[in-house]
CSV table of C-alpha atoms and ligand atoms in Angstrom, one decimal:
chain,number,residue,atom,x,y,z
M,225,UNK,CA,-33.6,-11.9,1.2
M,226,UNK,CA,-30.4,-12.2,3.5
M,227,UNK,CA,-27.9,-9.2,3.3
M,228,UNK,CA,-23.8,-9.4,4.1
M,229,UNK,CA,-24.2,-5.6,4.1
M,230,UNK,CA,-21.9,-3.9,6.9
M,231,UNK,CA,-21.4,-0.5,8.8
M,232,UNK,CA,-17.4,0.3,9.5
M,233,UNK,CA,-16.4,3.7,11.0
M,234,UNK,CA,-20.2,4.7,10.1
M,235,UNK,CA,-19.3,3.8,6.9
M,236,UNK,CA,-22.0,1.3,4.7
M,237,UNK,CA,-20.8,-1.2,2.8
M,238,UNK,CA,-22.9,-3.5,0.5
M,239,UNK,CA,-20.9,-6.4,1.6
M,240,UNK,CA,-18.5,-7.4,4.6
M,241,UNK,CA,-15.9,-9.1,2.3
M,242,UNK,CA,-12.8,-7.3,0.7
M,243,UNK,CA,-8.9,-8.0,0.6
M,244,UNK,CA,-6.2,-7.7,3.2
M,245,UNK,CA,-3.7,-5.3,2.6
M,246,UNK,CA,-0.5,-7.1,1.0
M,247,UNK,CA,-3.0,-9.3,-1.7
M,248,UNK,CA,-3.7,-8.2,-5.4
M,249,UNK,CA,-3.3,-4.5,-4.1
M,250,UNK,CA,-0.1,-3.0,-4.9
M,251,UNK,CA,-0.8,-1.0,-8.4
M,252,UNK,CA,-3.7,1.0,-9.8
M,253,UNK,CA,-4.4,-2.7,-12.6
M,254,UNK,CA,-4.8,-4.8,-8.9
M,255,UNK,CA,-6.9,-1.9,-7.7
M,256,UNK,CA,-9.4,-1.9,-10.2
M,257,UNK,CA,-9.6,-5.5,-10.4
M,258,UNK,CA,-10.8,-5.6,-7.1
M,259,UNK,CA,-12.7,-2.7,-7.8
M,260,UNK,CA,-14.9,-4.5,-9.9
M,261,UNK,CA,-15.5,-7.6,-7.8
M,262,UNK,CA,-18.2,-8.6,-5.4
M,263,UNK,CA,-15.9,-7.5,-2.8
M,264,UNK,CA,-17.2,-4.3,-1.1
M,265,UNK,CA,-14.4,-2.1,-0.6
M,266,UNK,CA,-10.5,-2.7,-1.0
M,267,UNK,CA,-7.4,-1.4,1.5
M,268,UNK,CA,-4.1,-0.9,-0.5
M,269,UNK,CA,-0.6,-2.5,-0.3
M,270,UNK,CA,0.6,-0.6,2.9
M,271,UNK,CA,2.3,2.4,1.9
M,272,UNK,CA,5.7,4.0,2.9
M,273,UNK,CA,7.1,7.5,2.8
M,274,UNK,CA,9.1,6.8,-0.2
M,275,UNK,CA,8.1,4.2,-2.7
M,276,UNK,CA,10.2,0.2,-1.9
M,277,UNK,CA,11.5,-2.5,-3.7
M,278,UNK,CA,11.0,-5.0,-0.9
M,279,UNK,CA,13.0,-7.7,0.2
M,280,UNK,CA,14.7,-10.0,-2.9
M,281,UNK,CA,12.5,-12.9,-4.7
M,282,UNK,CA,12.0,-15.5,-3.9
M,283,UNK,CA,9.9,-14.0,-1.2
M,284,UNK,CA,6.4,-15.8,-1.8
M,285,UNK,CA,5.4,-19.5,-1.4
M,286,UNK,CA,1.7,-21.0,-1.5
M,287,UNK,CA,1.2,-24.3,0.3
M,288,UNK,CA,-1.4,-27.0,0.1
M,289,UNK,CA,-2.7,-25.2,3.5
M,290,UNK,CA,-2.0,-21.9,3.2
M,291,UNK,CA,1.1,-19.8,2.5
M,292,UNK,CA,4.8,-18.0,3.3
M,293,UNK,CA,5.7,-14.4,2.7
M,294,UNK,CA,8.6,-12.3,3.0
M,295,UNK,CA,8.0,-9.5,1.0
M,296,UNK,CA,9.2,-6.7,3.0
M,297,UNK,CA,6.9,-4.1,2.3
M,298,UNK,CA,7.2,-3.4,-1.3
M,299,UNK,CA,5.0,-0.4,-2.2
M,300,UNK,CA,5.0,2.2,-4.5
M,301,UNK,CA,4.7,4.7,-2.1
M,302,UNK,CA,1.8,6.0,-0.2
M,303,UNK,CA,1.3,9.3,-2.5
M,304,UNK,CA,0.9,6.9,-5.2
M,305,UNK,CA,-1.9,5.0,-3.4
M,306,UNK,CA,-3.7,8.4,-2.3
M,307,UNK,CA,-3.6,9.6,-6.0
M,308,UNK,CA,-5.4,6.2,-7.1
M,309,UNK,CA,-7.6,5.7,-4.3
M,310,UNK,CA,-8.4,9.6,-4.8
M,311,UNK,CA,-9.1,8.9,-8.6
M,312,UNK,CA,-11.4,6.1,-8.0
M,313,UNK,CA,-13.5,7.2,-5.2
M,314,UNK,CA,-14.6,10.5,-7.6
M,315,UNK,CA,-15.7,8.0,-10.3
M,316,UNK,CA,-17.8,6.2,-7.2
M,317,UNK,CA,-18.6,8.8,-4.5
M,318,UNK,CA,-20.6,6.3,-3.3
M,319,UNK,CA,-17.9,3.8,-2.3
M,320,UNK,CA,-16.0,3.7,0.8
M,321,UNK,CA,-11.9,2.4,0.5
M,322,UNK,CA,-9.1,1.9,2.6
M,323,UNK,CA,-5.7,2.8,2.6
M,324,UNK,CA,-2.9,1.2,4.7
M,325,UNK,CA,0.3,3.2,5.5
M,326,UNK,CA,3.3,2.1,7.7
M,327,UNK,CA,5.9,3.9,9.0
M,328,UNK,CA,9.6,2.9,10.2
M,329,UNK,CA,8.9,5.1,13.6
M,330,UNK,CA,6.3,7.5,15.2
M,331,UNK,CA,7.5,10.6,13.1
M,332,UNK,CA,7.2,8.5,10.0
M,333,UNK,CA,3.4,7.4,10.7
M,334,UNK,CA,2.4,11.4,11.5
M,335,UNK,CA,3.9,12.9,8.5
M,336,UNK,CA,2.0,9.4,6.6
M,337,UNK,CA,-1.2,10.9,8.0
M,338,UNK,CA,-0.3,14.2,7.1
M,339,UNK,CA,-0.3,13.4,3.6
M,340,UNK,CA,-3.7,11.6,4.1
M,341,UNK,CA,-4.9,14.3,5.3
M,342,UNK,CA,-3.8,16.6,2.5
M,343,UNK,CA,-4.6,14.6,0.0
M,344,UNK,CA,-8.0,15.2,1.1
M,345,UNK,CA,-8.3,11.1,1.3
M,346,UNK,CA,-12.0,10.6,2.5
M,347,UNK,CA,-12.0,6.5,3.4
M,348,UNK,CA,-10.5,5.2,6.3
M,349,UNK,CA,-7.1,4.5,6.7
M,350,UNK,CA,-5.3,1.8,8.1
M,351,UNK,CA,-2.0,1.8,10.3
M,352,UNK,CA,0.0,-1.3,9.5
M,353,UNK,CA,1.7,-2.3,12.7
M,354,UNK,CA,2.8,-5.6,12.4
M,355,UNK,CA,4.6,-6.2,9.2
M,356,UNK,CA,6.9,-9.2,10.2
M,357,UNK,CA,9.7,-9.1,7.2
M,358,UNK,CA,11.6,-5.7,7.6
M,359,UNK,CA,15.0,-7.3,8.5
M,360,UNK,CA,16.0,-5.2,11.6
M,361,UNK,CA,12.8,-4.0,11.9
M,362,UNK,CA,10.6,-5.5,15.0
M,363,UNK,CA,6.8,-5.9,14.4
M,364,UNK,CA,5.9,-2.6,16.1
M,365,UNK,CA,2.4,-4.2,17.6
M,366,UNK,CA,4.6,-6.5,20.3
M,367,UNK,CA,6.2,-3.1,21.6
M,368,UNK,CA,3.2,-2.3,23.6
M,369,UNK,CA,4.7,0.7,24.8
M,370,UNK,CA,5.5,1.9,21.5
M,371,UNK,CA,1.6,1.1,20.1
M,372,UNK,CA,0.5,3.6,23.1
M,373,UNK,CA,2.7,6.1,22.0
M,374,UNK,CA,2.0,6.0,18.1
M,375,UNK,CA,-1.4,6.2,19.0
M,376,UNK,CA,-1.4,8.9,21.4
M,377,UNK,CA,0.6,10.9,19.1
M,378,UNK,CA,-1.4,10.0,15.7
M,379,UNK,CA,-4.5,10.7,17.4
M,380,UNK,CA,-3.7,14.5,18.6
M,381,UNK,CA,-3.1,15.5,14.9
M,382,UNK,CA,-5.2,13.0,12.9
M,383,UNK,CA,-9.2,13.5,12.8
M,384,UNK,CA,-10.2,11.2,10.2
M,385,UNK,CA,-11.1,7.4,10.8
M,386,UNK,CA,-8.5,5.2,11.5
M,387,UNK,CA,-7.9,1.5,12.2
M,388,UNK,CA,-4.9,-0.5,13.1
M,389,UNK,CA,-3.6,-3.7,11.5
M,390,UNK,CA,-2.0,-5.6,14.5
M,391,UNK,CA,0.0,-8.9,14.9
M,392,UNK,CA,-1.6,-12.1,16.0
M,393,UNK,CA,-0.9,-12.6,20.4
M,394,UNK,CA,-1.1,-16.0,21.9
M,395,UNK,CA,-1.3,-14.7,25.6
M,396,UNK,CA,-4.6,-13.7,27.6
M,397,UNK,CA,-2.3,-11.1,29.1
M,398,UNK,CA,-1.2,-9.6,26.0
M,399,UNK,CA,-4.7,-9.3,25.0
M,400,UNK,CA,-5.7,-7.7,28.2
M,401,UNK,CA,-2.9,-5.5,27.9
M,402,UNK,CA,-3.2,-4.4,23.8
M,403,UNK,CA,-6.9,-4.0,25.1
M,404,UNK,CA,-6.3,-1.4,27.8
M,405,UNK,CA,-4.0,0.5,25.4
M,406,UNK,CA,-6.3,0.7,22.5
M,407,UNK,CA,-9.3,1.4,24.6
M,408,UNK,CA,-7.9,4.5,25.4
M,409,UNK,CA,-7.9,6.2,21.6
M,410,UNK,CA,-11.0,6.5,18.9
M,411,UNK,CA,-9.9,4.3,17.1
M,412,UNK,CA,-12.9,3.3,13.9
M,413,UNK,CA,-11.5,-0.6,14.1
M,414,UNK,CA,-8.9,-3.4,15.3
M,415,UNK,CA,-7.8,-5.2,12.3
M,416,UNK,CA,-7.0,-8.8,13.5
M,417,UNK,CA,-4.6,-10.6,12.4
M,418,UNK,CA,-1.3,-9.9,10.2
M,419,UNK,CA,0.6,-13.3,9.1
M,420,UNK,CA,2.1,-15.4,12.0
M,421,UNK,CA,5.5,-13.7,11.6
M,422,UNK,CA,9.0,-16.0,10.9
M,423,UNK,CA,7.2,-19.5,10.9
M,424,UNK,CA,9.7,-21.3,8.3
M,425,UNK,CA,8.1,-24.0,5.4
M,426,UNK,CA,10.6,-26.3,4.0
M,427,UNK,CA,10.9,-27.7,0.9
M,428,UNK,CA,11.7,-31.6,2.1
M,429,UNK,CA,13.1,-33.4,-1.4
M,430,UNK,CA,15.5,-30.3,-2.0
M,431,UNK,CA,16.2,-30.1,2.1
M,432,UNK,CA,16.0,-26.1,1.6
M,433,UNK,CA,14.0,-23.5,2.3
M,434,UNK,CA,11.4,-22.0,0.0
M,435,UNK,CA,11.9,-17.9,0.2
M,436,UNK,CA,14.9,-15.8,-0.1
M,437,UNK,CA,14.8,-13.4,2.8
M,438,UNK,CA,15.6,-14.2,6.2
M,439,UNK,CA,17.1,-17.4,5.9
M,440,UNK,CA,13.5,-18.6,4.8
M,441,UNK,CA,11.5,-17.2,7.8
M,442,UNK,CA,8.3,-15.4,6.6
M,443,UNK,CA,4.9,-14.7,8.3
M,444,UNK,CA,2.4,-17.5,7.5
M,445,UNK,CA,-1.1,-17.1,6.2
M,446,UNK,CA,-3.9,-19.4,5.3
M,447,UNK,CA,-5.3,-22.9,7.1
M,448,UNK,CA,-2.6,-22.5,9.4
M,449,UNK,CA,-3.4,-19.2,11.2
M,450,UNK,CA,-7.6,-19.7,11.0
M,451,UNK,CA,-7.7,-20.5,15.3
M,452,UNK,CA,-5.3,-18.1,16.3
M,453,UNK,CA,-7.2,-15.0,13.9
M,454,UNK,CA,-10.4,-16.3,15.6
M,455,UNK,CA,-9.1,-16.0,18.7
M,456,UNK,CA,-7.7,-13.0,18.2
M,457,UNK,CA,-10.9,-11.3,16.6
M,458,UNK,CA,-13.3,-13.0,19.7
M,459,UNK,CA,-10.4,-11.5,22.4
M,460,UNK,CA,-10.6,-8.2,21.2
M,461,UNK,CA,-14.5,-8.5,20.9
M,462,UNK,CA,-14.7,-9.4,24.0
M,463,UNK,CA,-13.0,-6.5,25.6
M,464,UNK,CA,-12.6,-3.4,23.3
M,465,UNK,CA,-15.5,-0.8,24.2
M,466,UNK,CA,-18.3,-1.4,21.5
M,467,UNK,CA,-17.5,1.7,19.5
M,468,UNK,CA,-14.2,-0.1,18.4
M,469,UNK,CA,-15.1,-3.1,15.6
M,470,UNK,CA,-13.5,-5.4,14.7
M,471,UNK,CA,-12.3,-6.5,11.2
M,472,UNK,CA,-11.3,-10.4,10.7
M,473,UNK,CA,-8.7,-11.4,8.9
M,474,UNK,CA,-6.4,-14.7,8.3
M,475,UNK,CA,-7.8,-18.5,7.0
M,476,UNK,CA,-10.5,-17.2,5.0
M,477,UNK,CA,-11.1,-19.4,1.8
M,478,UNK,CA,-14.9,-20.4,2.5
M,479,UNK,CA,-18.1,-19.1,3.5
M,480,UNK,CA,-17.7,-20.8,6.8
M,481,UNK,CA,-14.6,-19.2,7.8
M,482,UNK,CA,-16.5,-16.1,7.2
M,483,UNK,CA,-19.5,-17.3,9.5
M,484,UNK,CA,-16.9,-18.2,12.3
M,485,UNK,CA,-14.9,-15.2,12.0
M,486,UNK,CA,-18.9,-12.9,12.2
M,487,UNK,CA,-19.4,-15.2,15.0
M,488,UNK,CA,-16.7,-14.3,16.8
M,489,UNK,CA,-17.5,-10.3,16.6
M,490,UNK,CA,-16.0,-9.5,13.1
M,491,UNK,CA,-18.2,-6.7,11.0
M,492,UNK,CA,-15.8,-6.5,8.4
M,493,UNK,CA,-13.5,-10.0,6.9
M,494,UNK,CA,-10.8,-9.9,4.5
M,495,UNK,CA,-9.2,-12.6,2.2
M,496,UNK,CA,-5.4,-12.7,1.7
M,497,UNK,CA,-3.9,-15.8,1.1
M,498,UNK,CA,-6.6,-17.4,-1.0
M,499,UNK,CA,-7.7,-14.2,-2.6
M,500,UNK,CA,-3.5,-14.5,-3.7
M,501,UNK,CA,-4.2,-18.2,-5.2
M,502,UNK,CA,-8.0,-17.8,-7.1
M,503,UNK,CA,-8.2,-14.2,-7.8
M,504,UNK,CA,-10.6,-11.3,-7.1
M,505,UNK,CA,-13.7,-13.8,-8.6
M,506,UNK,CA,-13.5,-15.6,-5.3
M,507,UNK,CA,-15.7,-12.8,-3.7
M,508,UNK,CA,-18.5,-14.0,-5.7
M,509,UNK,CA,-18.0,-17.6,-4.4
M,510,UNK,CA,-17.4,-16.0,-0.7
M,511,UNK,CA,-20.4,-14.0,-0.9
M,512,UNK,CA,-23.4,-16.8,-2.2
M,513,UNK,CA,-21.8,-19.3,0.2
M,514,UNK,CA,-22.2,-16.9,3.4
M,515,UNK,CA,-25.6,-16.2,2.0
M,516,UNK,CA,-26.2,-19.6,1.9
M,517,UNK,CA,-25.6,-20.3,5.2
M,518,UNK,CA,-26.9,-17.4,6.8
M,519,UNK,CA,-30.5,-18.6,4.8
M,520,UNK,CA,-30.0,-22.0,6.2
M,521,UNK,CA,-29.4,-20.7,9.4
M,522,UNK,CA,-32.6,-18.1,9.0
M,523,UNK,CA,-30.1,-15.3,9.0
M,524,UNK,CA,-31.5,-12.1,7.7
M,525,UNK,CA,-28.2,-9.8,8.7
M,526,UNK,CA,-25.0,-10.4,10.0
M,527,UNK,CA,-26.0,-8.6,13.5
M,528,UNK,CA,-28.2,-11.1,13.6
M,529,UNK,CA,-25.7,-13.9,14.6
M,530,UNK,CA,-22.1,-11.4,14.9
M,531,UNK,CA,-20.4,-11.9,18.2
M,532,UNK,CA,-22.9,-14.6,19.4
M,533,UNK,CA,-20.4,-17.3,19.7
M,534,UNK,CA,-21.3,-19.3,22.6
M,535,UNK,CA,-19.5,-20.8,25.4
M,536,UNK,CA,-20.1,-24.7,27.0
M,537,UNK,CA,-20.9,-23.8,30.6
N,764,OXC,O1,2.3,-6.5,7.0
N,764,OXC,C1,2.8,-7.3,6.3
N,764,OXC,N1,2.5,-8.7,6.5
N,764,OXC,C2,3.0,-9.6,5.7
N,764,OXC,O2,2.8,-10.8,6.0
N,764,OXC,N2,3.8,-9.3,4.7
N,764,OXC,C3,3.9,-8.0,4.2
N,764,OXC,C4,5.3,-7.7,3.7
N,764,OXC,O3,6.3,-8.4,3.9
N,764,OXC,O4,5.3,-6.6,3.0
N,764,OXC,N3,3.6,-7.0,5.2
């Protein structure tokens, strides 16, 4: 009998498939939903001090390979998210969830992780750090300076466990670097990747773009980004010290992008873009076609085949 059971932040979960923050997550209905899937756990819609409208609509576009956002953070607020996720986890004690937060600077994330820790929030949060569509705003994960100092300030008032959600880097000395920063804090995870942020899809027949904001430049999810979040999961495998996992995210829309991104060192995957187009009943689908594999394979566990990618020497 093969299990996709995972451990994160010595937390169990009965499966290592859930949403990424952004997708069917921003109110308590989207919550539940998810709730009641196949998927193990949910993380909310990153939330901000004060609740947001985001950026004007259009701000969404699915493609034939994957998709284009510029939503700009529209949230209901973190206290909102706390209160729900609060709610829920006294109706399932047993469950573990996650909740995302973002702030617009480093006093903004602290008083965020005040309020978690008031609320008396017992999952495992998750610091966005690479949301790609706040007009004016840079994504703060390529400020390397900036990551060392959020996370040498969050880490001398917060206790709880904590992950970050960082953007996707296409240089081996951006990965070393990010790596010798974030080897430095307890952190519980290393969420890789966010969208690819300001690709631009156009729409060829009307010779326009396809979202509102930013002249039509919006981070990119789906087929498009599956290499570069491998990479990015495998690179931070490789050198983040063992007690930091890893959670894969970005191209996931089959069992076998699943299987590549375990392969590769993830414990934990999530499903944005595609969760967006077929709905929370895609973690059924998800799960029997990992097991599937894995039984093919004579998988019993995912440590039985996570971070064993192999090299050609
Ligand atoms: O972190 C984020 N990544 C995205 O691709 N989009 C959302 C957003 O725009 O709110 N945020």
């Amino acid at each position: 009998m093969v299990s996709t059971a995972t451990n994160i932040a010595q937390k169990k979960f009965d499966n290592c498939i859930m949403n990424a923050s952004g997708v069917w997550c921003s109110d308590e209905n989207e919550l539940t939903e998810l709730d009641r899937s196949e998927a193990s756990s949910f993380v909310t819609k990153s939330g901000t001090l004060q609740p947001r409208k985001g950026n004007p609509q259009p701000r969404y576009f699915p493609t034939s390979l994957g998709s284009i956002n510029s939503m700009g953070l529209p949230n209901q607020g973190l206290d909102y998210y706390l209160e729900v996720v609060n709610r829920l986890q006294q109706r399932k004690p047993h469950k573990n969830y996650f909740v995302s937060c973002t702030g617009f600077n480093v006093q903004e994330d602290i008083s965020l992780l005040k309020k978690v820790a008031v609320s008396g929030f017992t999952g495992v949060v998750e610091l966005n750090l690479s949301c790609p569509n706040v007009p004016g705003k840079p994504q703060t994960g390529y400020d390397f300076e900036t990551v060392d100092n959020i996370l040498k300030t969050v880490f001398k008032s917060y206790k709880g466990p904590l992950g970050v959600k960082l953007p996707p880097y296409f240089d081996i000395v951006h990965f070393n670097q990010m790596a010798q920063i974030l080897n430095k804090y307890p952190l519980a995870y290393v969420n890789s990747v966010n969208s690819i942020g300001n690709g631009l899809y156009i729409d060829d027949t009307q010779e326009q773009v396809v979202i509102k904001p930013k002249n039509g430049f919006g981070g990119i999810g789906g087929d498009y980004i599956k290499p570069t979040a491998l990479a990015n999961v495998h690179a931070f495998y490789q050198r983040l010290n063992p007690d930091i996992q890893i959670i894969g995210t970005g191209g996931i829309k089959n069992g076998r992008d699943i299987f590549e991104h375990i392969l590769c060192g993830a414990s934990m995957v999530q499903v944005g873009t595609a969760l967006m187009k077929e709905g929370p009943d895609i973690f059924a689908r998800l799960t029997r076609e990992l097991k599937a594999i894995m039984r093919d394979k004579g998988y019993e566990k995912i440590a039985d085949f996570k971070g064993k990618l192999q090299y050609i020497e």
